[in-house]
CSV table of C-alpha atoms in Angstrom, one decimal:
chain,number,residue,atom,x,y,z
A,51,MET,CA,-21.4,-59.8,67.7
A,52,ALA,CA,-18.2,-60.3,65.9
A,53,ALA,CA,-18.7,-59.6,62.2
A,54,TYR,CA,-17.6,-62.5,60.2
A,55,MET,CA,-15.4,-61.7,57.2
A,56,SER,CA,-15.3,-64.4,54.6
A,57,ALA,CA,-12.6,-64.8,52.0
A,58,GLY,CA,-14.9,-63.0,49.8
A,59,ARG,CA,-15.2,-64.1,46.2
A,60,SER,CA,-13.2,-67.3,46.3
A,61,GLU,CA,-14.9,-70.5,45.1
A,62,ASN,CA,-15.0,-73.3,47.6
A,63,ALA,CA,-15.4,-76.4,45.6
A,64,PHE,CA,-15.4,-78.7,48.6
A,65,SER,CA,-16.9,-76.5,51.1
A,66,THR,CA,-16.4,-77.3,54.8
A,67,HIS,CA,-19.0,-74.7,55.4
A,68,ASP,CA,-21.9,-76.9,54.7
A,69,PHE,CA,-23.4,-76.4,58.1
A,70,VAL,CA,-22.6,-72.8,58.4
A,71,PRO,CA,-25.5,-70.6,57.2
A,72,GLU,CA,-25.0,-68.6,54.0
A,73,TRP,CA,-25.1,-65.3,55.7
A,74,ALA,CA,-22.1,-66.2,57.8
A,75,GLN,CA,-20.0,-66.6,54.7
A,76,GLU,CA,-20.9,-63.2,53.3
A,77,GLU,CA,-19.0,-60.0,53.8
A,78,VAL,CA,-20.5,-57.5,56.1
A,79,SER,CA,-21.9,-54.6,54.2
A,80,THR,CA,-23.4,-51.3,55.1
A,81,GLY,CA,-25.8,-51.4,52.1
A,82,THR,CA,-27.3,-48.3,53.1
A,83,THR,CA,-28.8,-44.8,52.6
A,84,ILE,CA,-26.7,-41.8,53.6
A,85,MET,CA,-27.1,-38.2,52.8
A,86,ALA,CA,-25.8,-34.7,53.7
A,87,VAL,CA,-27.2,-31.2,53.1
A,88,GLU,CA,-25.5,-27.9,53.4
A,89,PHE,CA,-27.3,-24.9,54.9
A,90,ASP,CA,-26.2,-21.5,55.9
A,91,GLY,CA,-24.2,-22.0,59.0
A,92,GLY,CA,-23.5,-25.7,58.9
A,93,VAL,CA,-24.5,-29.1,57.5
A,94,VAL,CA,-27.1,-31.7,58.3
A,95,ILE,CA,-26.1,-35.4,57.8
A,96,GLY,CA,-28.3,-38.5,58.0
A,97,ALA,CA,-28.1,-42.2,57.6
A,98,ASP,CA,-30.1,-45.4,58.2
A,99,SER,CA,-29.0,-47.9,60.8
A,100,ARG,CA,-28.9,-51.3,59.1
A,101,THR,CA,-25.7,-53.5,58.6
A,102,THR,CA,-26.2,-56.7,56.7
A,103,THR,CA,-24.3,-59.9,56.1
A,104,GLY,CA,-26.1,-61.3,53.1
A,105,ALA,CA,-29.8,-61.5,54.2
A,106,TYR,CA,-29.0,-61.3,57.9
A,107,ILE,CA,-29.1,-58.0,59.6
A,108,ALA,CA,-25.9,-58.0,61.7
A,109,ASN,CA,-26.6,-54.7,63.4
A,110,ARG,CA,-30.0,-52.9,63.3
A,111,VAL,CA,-28.9,-49.9,65.2
A,112,THR,CA,-25.6,-49.1,63.5
A,113,ASP,CA,-24.2,-45.6,63.7
A,114,LYS,CA,-22.9,-44.8,60.2
A,115,LEU,CA,-22.2,-41.1,61.1
A,116,THR,CA,-18.6,-41.2,62.2
A,117,PRO,CA,-16.8,-38.3,63.8
A,118,ILE,CA,-13.5,-37.5,62.1
A,119,HIS,CA,-12.8,-34.3,64.1
A,120,ASP,CA,-14.8,-31.9,66.3
A,121,HIS,CA,-16.7,-30.3,63.4
A,122,ILE,CA,-16.2,-32.9,60.7
A,123,PHE,CA,-18.1,-36.1,60.2
A,124,CYS,CA,-18.2,-38.8,57.5
A,125,CYS,CA,-21.2,-40.9,56.4
A,126,ARG,CA,-20.1,-44.5,55.5
A,127,SER,CA,-21.5,-46.8,52.9
A,128,GLY,CA,-20.2,-50.0,51.3
A,129,SER,CA,-18.1,-52.6,53.1
A,130,ALA,CA,-18.3,-52.0,56.9
A,131,ALA,CA,-14.7,-53.1,57.4
A,132,ASP,CA,-13.3,-51.0,54.6
A,133,THR,CA,-15.0,-47.8,55.7
A,134,GLN,CA,-14.1,-48.3,59.3
A,135,ALA,CA,-10.5,-48.8,58.4
A,136,VAL,CA,-10.3,-45.8,56.1
A,137,ALA,CA,-12.2,-43.6,58.6
A,138,ASP,CA,-9.8,-44.6,61.4
A,139,ALA,CA,-6.8,-43.9,59.3
A,140,VAL,CA,-8.1,-40.5,58.2
A,141,THR,CA,-9.0,-39.6,61.8
A,142,TYR,CA,-5.5,-40.2,62.8
A,143,GLN,CA,-4.0,-38.3,59.9
A,144,LEU,CA,-6.3,-35.3,60.4
A,145,GLY,CA,-5.7,-35.2,64.2
A,146,PHE,CA,-2.0,-35.1,63.6
A,147,HIS,CA,-2.4,-32.4,60.9
A,148,SER,CA,-4.6,-30.3,63.2
A,149,ILE,CA,-2.0,-30.4,66.0
A,150,GLU,CA,0.7,-29.4,63.5
A,151,LEU,CA,-1.4,-26.5,62.3
A,152,ASP,CA,-2.5,-25.5,65.8
A,153,GLU,CA,-6.0,-24.8,64.5
A,154,PRO,CA,-9.1,-26.8,63.5
A,155,PRO,CA,-8.7,-28.6,60.2
A,156,LEU,CA,-10.6,-27.7,57.0
A,157,VAL,CA,-13.4,-30.0,55.8
A,158,GLN,CA,-11.8,-29.9,52.4
A,159,THR,CA,-8.6,-31.3,54.0
A,160,ALA,CA,-10.5,-34.2,55.5
A,161,ALA,CA,-12.3,-34.9,52.2
A,162,ASN,CA,-9.0,-34.9,50.3
A,163,LEU,CA,-7.5,-37.4,52.8
A,164,PHE,CA,-10.4,-39.7,52.2
A,165,GLN,CA,-10.1,-39.2,48.5
A,166,GLN,CA,-6.4,-40.0,48.4
A,167,MET,CA,-6.8,-43.2,50.3
A,168,CYS,CA,-9.9,-44.3,48.4
A,169,TYR,CA,-8.2,-43.6,45.0
A,170,ARG,CA,-4.9,-45.3,45.8
A,171,TYR,CA,-6.6,-48.4,47.1
A,172,ARG,CA,-9.6,-48.3,44.7
A,173,GLU,CA,-9.1,-51.9,43.5
A,174,GLU,CA,-9.2,-53.3,47.0
A,175,LEU,CA,-11.7,-51.1,48.7
A,176,MET,CA,-15.5,-50.9,48.5
A,177,ALA,CA,-16.3,-47.6,50.1
A,178,GLY,CA,-18.6,-44.8,49.3
A,179,ILE,CA,-18.1,-41.9,51.7
A,180,ILE,CA,-19.7,-38.5,52.2
A,181,VAL,CA,-17.6,-36.1,54.2
A,182,ALA,CA,-19.4,-33.1,55.8
A,183,GLY,CA,-18.7,-30.5,58.4
A,184,TRP,CA,-18.2,-26.9,59.3
A,185,ASP,CA,-15.1,-24.8,59.3
A,186,LYS,CA,-14.3,-21.2,59.7
A,187,ARG,CA,-13.1,-20.5,56.2
A,188,ARG,CA,-16.1,-21.8,54.1
A,189,GLY,CA,-18.8,-22.6,56.6
A,190,GLY,CA,-20.9,-25.8,56.0
A,191,GLN,CA,-19.6,-28.0,53.3
A,192,VAL,CA,-20.5,-31.4,51.8
A,193,TYR,CA,-17.9,-33.4,49.8
A,194,THR,CA,-18.8,-36.7,48.2
A,195,VAL,CA,-16.1,-39.4,47.7
A,196,PRO,CA,-17.9,-42.3,45.8
A,197,MET,CA,-16.3,-45.7,45.0
A,198,GLY,CA,-13.4,-45.2,42.6
A,199,GLY,CA,-12.0,-42.2,44.5
A,200,MET,CA,-13.3,-39.1,42.9
A,201,ILE,CA,-14.1,-36.0,44.9
A,202,VAL,CA,-16.7,-33.4,44.3
A,203,ARG,CA,-18.3,-30.7,46.5
A,204,GLN,CA,-22.1,-30.5,46.3
A,205,PRO,CA,-24.7,-28.6,48.2
A,206,MET,CA,-26.4,-31.9,48.9
A,207,SER,CA,-25.5,-35.5,48.3
A,208,VAL,CA,-27.0,-38.9,48.8
A,209,GLY,CA,-25.2,-42.3,48.7
A,210,GLY,CA,-25.5,-45.9,49.3
A,211,SER,CA,-27.8,-48.6,47.8
A,212,GLY,CA,-30.9,-46.8,49.0
A,213,SER,CA,-30.0,-43.6,47.3
A,214,SER,CA,-31.2,-44.6,43.8
A,215,TYR,CA,-34.8,-44.6,45.0
A,216,ILE,CA,-34.7,-41.0,46.3
A,217,TYR,CA,-33.0,-39.2,43.5
A,218,GLY,CA,-36.4,-38.1,42.1
A,219,PHE,CA,-37.6,-37.0,45.6
A,220,MET,CA,-34.3,-35.2,46.2
A,221,ASP,CA,-34.3,-33.3,42.8
A,222,SER,CA,-37.9,-32.1,43.3
A,223,ASN,CA,-37.8,-31.2,47.0
A,224,TYR,CA,-34.3,-29.8,47.6
A,225,LYS,CA,-34.2,-26.0,47.4
A,226,PRO,CA,-31.1,-23.9,48.2
A,227,GLY,CA,-31.3,-21.7,51.3
A,228,MET,CA,-33.2,-24.0,53.6
A,229,THR,CA,-32.9,-23.5,57.4
A,230,LYS,CA,-31.5,-26.2,59.8
A,231,GLU,CA,-35.0,-27.4,60.7
A,232,GLU,CA,-36.1,-27.6,57.1
A,233,CYS,CA,-33.0,-29.6,56.3
A,234,LEU,CA,-33.6,-32.0,59.1
A,235,HIS,CA,-37.2,-32.5,58.0
A,236,PHE,CA,-36.1,-33.0,54.4
A,237,CYS,CA,-33.5,-35.6,55.4
A,238,THR,CA,-35.9,-37.5,57.6
A,239,GLN,CA,-38.4,-37.8,54.8
A,240,ALA,CA,-35.8,-38.8,52.3
A,241,LEU,CA,-34.4,-41.5,54.6
A,242,ALA,CA,-37.8,-42.8,55.4
A,243,LEU,CA,-38.7,-43.2,51.7
A,244,ALA,CA,-35.4,-44.9,50.9
A,245,MET,CA,-35.7,-47.2,53.9
A,246,GLU,CA,-39.1,-48.2,52.8
A,247,ARG,CA,-38.0,-49.3,49.4
A,248,ASP,CA,-34.4,-50.6,49.9
A,249,GLY,CA,-34.0,-53.9,51.6
A,250,SER,CA,-30.5,-53.1,52.7
A,251,SER,CA,-31.6,-49.9,54.5
A,252,GLY,CA,-33.7,-49.7,57.6
A,253,GLY,CA,-33.9,-49.5,61.3
A,254,VAL,CA,-33.8,-46.0,62.7
A,255,ALA,CA,-32.9,-42.8,61.0
A,256,ARG,CA,-29.8,-41.1,62.6
A,257,LEU,CA,-29.4,-37.4,62.0
A,258,ALA,CA,-26.8,-34.9,63.0
A,259,ALA,CA,-26.5,-31.1,62.6
A,260,ILE,CA,-23.0,-29.6,62.6
A,261,THR,CA,-22.6,-25.9,63.2
A,262,GLU,CA,-20.1,-23.5,64.7
A,263,GLU,CA,-21.6,-24.1,68.1
A,264,GLY,CA,-21.0,-27.9,67.9
A,265,LEU,CA,-22.9,-31.0,67.2
A,266,GLU,CA,-26.6,-31.9,67.7
A,267,ARG,CA,-27.6,-35.5,67.2
A,268,ARG,CA,-31.1,-36.9,66.7
A,269,VAL,CA,-32.6,-40.3,66.3
A,270,VAL,CA,-35.9,-40.9,64.7
A,271,LEU,CA,-37.2,-44.3,65.7
A,272,GLY,CA,-38.9,-46.7,63.2
A,273,HIS,CA,-42.5,-46.0,64.3
A,274,GLN,CA,-41.8,-42.2,64.4
A,275,LEU,CA,-40.7,-42.1,60.8
A,276,PRO,CA,-43.0,-40.3,58.4
A,277,LYS,CA,-45.5,-42.5,56.6
A,278,PHE,CA,-46.6,-42.1,53.0
A,279,SER,CA,-50.0,-43.1,51.7
A,280,ASN,CA,-48.9,-45.5,49.1
A,281,THR,CA,-46.6,-47.6,51.2
B,261,MET,CA,-67.7,-40.2,38.9
B,262,CYS,CA,-65.8,-42.1,36.4
B,263,LEU,CA,-63.7,-39.2,35.5
B,264,GLN,CA,-62.2,-38.9,38.9
B,265,GLU,CA,-61.3,-42.5,39.1
B,266,SER,CA,-60.0,-42.6,35.6
B,267,LEU,CA,-57.3,-40.2,36.7
B,268,SER,CA,-55.7,-42.9,38.6
B,269,ASN,CA,-55.7,-44.6,35.3
B,270,VAL,CA,-53.9,-41.8,33.8
B,271,SER,CA,-51.0,-42.0,36.1
B,272,LEU,CA,-50.4,-45.6,35.2
B,273,TYR,CA,-49.8,-44.9,31.8
B,274,LEU,CA,-47.7,-41.9,32.3
B,275,MET,CA,-45.3,-43.9,34.3
B,276,CYS,CA,-43.7,-45.8,31.6
B,277,LEU,CA,-43.2,-43.2,29.1
B,278,TYR,CA,-39.5,-42.7,28.8
B,279,LEU,CA,-38.5,-42.9,25.2
B,280,HIS,CA,-35.1,-44.0,24.2
B,281,PHE,CA,-34.5,-47.2,22.5
B,282,THR,CA,-30.9,-48.1,23.1
B,283,HIS,CA,-28.7,-50.9,22.0
B,284,ARG,CA,-26.0,-50.9,24.6
B,285,TYR,CA,-24.7,-47.3,24.5
B,286,TYR,CA,-26.2,-46.3,21.2
B,287,VAL,CA,-29.5,-44.4,21.0
B,288,SER,CA,-31.4,-45.9,18.1
B,289,SER,CA,-34.3,-43.7,18.4
B,290,LYS,CA,-35.4,-40.7,20.5
B,291,THR,CA,-39.0,-40.7,19.7
B,292,ILE,CA,-40.3,-44.2,20.2
B,293,ASN,CA,-43.8,-44.5,21.6
B,294,LYS,CA,-43.9,-47.1,24.3
B,295,LEU,CA,-47.6,-47.0,24.8
B,296,ILE,CA,-49.2,-49.7,22.7
B,297,GLN,CA,-52.9,-49.8,22.3
B,298,VAL,CA,-54.2,-53.4,22.7
B,299,HIS,CA,-57.9,-52.5,22.6
B,300,ASP,CA,-60.2,-49.5,22.4
B,301,ARG,CA,-59.8,-48.6,26.1
B,302,ILE,CA,-56.8,-50.7,27.1
B,303,PHE,CA,-53.1,-49.7,26.7
B,304,CYS,CA,-49.9,-51.3,27.5
B,305,CYS,CA,-46.6,-49.6,28.6
B,306,ILE,CA,-43.6,-51.6,27.5
B,307,ALA,CA,-40.2,-51.8,29.1
B,308,GLY,CA,-37.1,-54.0,28.6
B,309,SER,CA,-36.2,-55.6,25.3
B,310,LEU,CA,-38.3,-53.7,22.8
B,311,ALA,CA,-38.2,-56.6,20.3
B,312,ASP,CA,-39.6,-59.0,23.0
B,313,ALA,CA,-42.2,-56.4,24.1
B,314,GLN,CA,-43.4,-55.8,20.5
B,315,ALA,CA,-43.7,-59.5,19.8
B,316,VAL,CA,-45.6,-60.1,23.0
B,317,THR,CA,-48.0,-57.1,22.5
B,318,LYS,CA,-48.7,-58.2,18.9
B,319,ALA,CA,-49.7,-61.7,20.1
B,320,ALA,CA,-51.7,-60.2,23.0
B,321,LYS,CA,-53.5,-57.8,20.7
B,322,PHE,CA,-54.7,-60.6,18.6
B,323,GLN,CA,-55.8,-62.8,21.5
B,324,ILE,CA,-57.6,-59.9,23.2
B,325,SER,CA,-59.6,-58.9,20.1
B,326,PHE,CA,-60.5,-62.5,19.4
B,327,HIS,CA,-61.7,-62.9,23.0
B,328,SER,CA,-63.6,-59.7,22.7
B,329,ILE,CA,-65.4,-60.9,19.6
B,330,GLN,CA,-66.2,-64.3,21.3
B,331,MET,CA,-67.6,-62.5,24.4
B,332,GLU,CA,-69.4,-60.0,22.3
B,333,SER,CA,-68.4,-57.2,24.6
B,334,PRO,CA,-65.3,-55.0,25.2
B,335,PRO,CA,-62.6,-57.0,27.2
B,336,LEU,CA,-62.0,-56.5,30.8
B,337,VAL,CA,-58.6,-54.8,31.7
B,338,LYS,CA,-57.9,-57.8,33.9
B,339,ALA,CA,-58.4,-60.1,31.0
B,340,ALA,CA,-56.0,-58.2,28.8
B,341,ALA,CA,-53.5,-58.1,31.6
B,342,SER,CA,-54.0,-61.9,32.1
B,343,VAL,CA,-53.3,-62.5,28.4
B,344,LEU,CA,-50.0,-60.7,28.7
B,345,LYS,CA,-49.2,-62.5,31.9
B,346,GLU,CA,-49.7,-65.9,30.3
B,347,LEU,CA,-47.4,-65.0,27.5
B,348,CYS,CA,-44.7,-63.7,29.8
B,349,TYR,CA,-44.9,-66.6,32.3
B,350,ASN,CA,-45.0,-69.4,29.7
B,351,ASN,CA,-42.0,-67.9,27.9
B,352,LYS,CA,-40.1,-66.5,30.8
B,353,GLU,CA,-36.8,-68.2,29.8
B,354,GLU,CA,-36.6,-66.4,26.5
B,355,LEU,CA,-38.3,-63.1,27.2
B,356,GLN,CA,-37.0,-59.9,28.8
B,357,ALA,CA,-39.9,-57.5,28.9
B,358,GLY,CA,-42.1,-56.0,31.6
B,359,PHE,CA,-45.5,-54.4,31.1
B,360,ILE,CA,-48.0,-52.1,32.7
B,361,THR,CA,-51.5,-52.7,31.5
B,362,ALA,CA,-54.0,-50.1,32.1
B,363,GLY,CA,-57.4,-49.1,30.9
B,364,TRP,CA,-61.1,-48.7,31.6
B,365,ASP,CA,-63.8,-51.2,31.5
B,366,ARG,CA,-67.5,-51.2,32.4
B,367,LYS,CA,-67.2,-53.6,35.3
B,368,LYS,CA,-64.5,-52.0,37.5
B,369,GLY,CA,-63.8,-48.7,35.9
B,370,PRO,CA,-60.2,-47.6,35.6
B,371,GLN,CA,-57.5,-50.2,36.6
B,372,VAL,CA,-53.8,-50.7,36.6
B,373,TYR,CA,-52.0,-54.0,36.4
B,374,THR,CA,-48.3,-54.6,36.4
B,375,VAL,CA,-46.9,-57.7,34.7
B,376,ALA,CA,-43.3,-58.1,35.9
B,377,LEU,CA,-40.4,-59.8,34.1
B,378,GLY,CA,-41.1,-63.4,35.3
B,379,GLY,CA,-44.8,-63.2,34.7
B,380,MET,CA,-46.2,-61.9,38.0
B,381,LEU,CA,-49.5,-60.1,37.7
B,382,LEU,CA,-50.4,-57.5,40.3
B,383,SER,CA,-53.2,-55.0,40.5
B,384,GLN,CA,-52.3,-51.6,42.1
B,385,PRO,CA,-53.7,-48.1,42.3
B,386,PHE,CA,-50.7,-46.9,40.5
B,387,THR,CA,-47.3,-48.2,39.5
B,388,ILE,CA,-44.0,-47.4,38.0
B,389,GLY,CA,-41.6,-49.5,35.9
B,390,GLY,CA,-38.6,-49.6,33.7
B,391,SER,CA,-35.0,-48.7,34.3
B,392,GLY,CA,-35.7,-45.1,35.2
B,393,SER,CA,-38.3,-46.1,37.8
B,394,THR,CA,-35.8,-46.8,40.6
B,395,TYR,CA,-35.0,-43.1,40.8
B,396,ILE,CA,-38.5,-42.1,41.3
B,397,TYR,CA,-39.8,-44.6,43.9
B,398,GLY,CA,-39.1,-42.1,46.7
B,399,TYR,CA,-40.8,-39.3,44.8
B,400,ALA,CA,-43.8,-41.4,43.8
B,401,ASP,CA,-44.3,-42.7,47.3
B,402,ALA,CA,-44.2,-39.2,48.7
B,403,LYS,CA,-46.3,-37.5,46.2
B,404,TYR,CA,-49.0,-40.0,45.3
B,405,LYS,CA,-52.4,-39.6,47.0
B,406,PRO,CA,-55.5,-41.6,46.1
B,407,ASP,CA,-58.4,-39.9,44.3
B,408,MET,CA,-56.5,-37.2,42.5
B,409,SER,CA,-58.1,-35.1,39.8
B,410,ARG,CA,-57.2,-35.5,36.1
B,411,GLU,CA,-55.0,-32.5,36.1
B,412,GLU,CA,-53.2,-33.5,39.3
B,413,CYS,CA,-52.6,-37.0,37.9
B,414,LEU,CA,-51.2,-35.5,34.7
B,415,GLN,CA,-49.0,-33.2,36.7
B,416,PHE,CA,-47.8,-36.0,39.0
B,417,ALA,CA,-46.9,-38.2,36.0
B,418,THR,CA,-45.2,-35.5,34.1
B,419,ASN,CA,-43.1,-34.5,37.1
B,420,ALA,CA,-42.2,-38.1,37.8
B,421,LEU,CA,-41.2,-38.7,34.2
B,422,ALA,CA,-39.1,-35.6,34.1
B,423,LEU,CA,-37.3,-36.5,37.3
B,424,ALA,CA,-36.6,-40.0,36.0
B,425,MET,CA,-35.4,-38.8,32.6
B,426,GLY,CA,-33.1,-36.4,34.4
B,427,ARG,CA,-31.3,-39.2,36.2
B,428,ASP,CA,-31.5,-42.2,34.0
B,429,ASN,CA,-29.1,-42.1,31.1
B,430,VAL,CA,-31.2,-44.5,29.0
B,431,SER,CA,-34.4,-42.6,29.4
B,432,GLY,CA,-35.2,-39.4,27.6
B,433,GLY,CA,-36.4,-37.7,24.5
B,434,VAL,CA,-40.1,-37.2,24.4
B,435,ALA,CA,-42.7,-37.9,27.1
B,436,HIS,CA,-45.9,-39.7,25.9
B,437,LEU,CA,-49.0,-39.6,28.1
B,438,VAL,CA,-52.4,-41.2,27.5
B,439,VAL,CA,-55.6,-40.4,29.4
B,440,ILE,CA,-58.1,-43.2,29.2
B,441,THR,CA,-61.7,-42.6,30.3
B,442,GLU,CA,-65.1,-44.0,29.6
B,443,GLU,CA,-65.5,-41.3,26.9
B,444,GLY,CA,-62.4,-42.1,25.1
B,445,VAL,CA,-58.6,-41.9,24.8
B,446,GLU,CA,-56.5,-38.7,24.7
B,447,HIS,CA,-52.8,-38.6,23.8
B,448,VAL,CA,-50.6,-35.9,25.2
B,449,VAL,CA,-47.0,-35.5,24.0
B,450,ILE,CA,-44.4,-33.4,25.8
B,451,PRO,CA,-41.0,-32.8,24.1
B,452,GLY,CA,-38.0,-33.1,26.4
B,453,ASP,CA,-37.3,-29.4,26.5
B,454,LYS,CA,-40.9,-28.6,27.6
B,455,LEU,CA,-40.8,-30.9,30.6
B,456,PRO,CA,-40.7,-29.3,34.1
B,457,LYS,CA,-37.2,-28.5,35.3
B,458,PHE,CA,-36.1,-29.2,38.9
B,459,HIS,CA,-33.2,-28.2,40.9
B,460,ASP,CA,-30.3,-30.1,39.4
B,461,GLU,CA,-26.8,-30.3,40.8
């Protein structure tokens, strides 16, 4: 369905939109939960799959894990339009850069391209992005570029509206030196917890593991998500 | 036995123990006790505007002790929670305070009630509240299991508080915990530097 983009925050004193539902006047948002974890040899990234326009779920099977290059992905949160536009622009820039260099680009380069765009247009954009991937120089890396346009490398990062609810879980359960399977399990649990509490996150949990060999994608359907006794 | 169940009681309390009283970005006090005793075996955790919370608990304490004298028996936890709820609901325009009422009574043993901002009253096996609680919903959902022992409850609450204090800029200082059982009430205080440390980035 075509996502409807309203004028945003303008006040319509005499609204001709009386018979249009409220959700059709809202901006499309990926209020969301995204995360990325480094491990020795690569990264694991994960996201939920809900896109909302107000209270309506515009897409319940969204893919928020966007490839930027062969071994570099980004996790998008915030305005769907803004993040798609920025990701497309960075994909182009990085592809061009990689051809010029005649070798695969660095994750740090991709992250910095995101950061430059997010910082320059910080007033107009609403985009929180996590860039993660693998390169030959530094292995698996996670860079977070939150709203405002700062950049910082972290061993693990969470973002989006659902992330607030899992900071405690993340702080207590993350340990450095996990294997790929442990990381995937950790991400699945964290996403499930966030999706349970955050109204803007839900659907299925999409995961991907990026290593030197390539990409491995997984989907954990709603009924397969881990359940916790209190919820 | 009562002891086991009362542990679920313990956790209630522990949940709201962050202790900073802030006026915008100024920390007025680092050692406030946000656990108010409203009767022998009933405590209240306060969150939100401290002035509002103190005013409400003062009025509630009076009403509960009056009710207890009239009934000639210790008040039910539900009754105490109800008193708070009435005050919050009837004054919802002016007030900005949330409460967790927990305690032990003879009829139902240990119980936890949450009284939200607008005056909703809800009974739950355990609950969390306050600004720092958003960061530990995931942790609490993952780690809570029913019928924990007293030590497990204390550990669960201490960990949860430590995690929340680590992330919320307006929570911190000292952690107050209270264990309420049929036998009595025990106060545990843990200074910030003695709280468990987790992997922090």
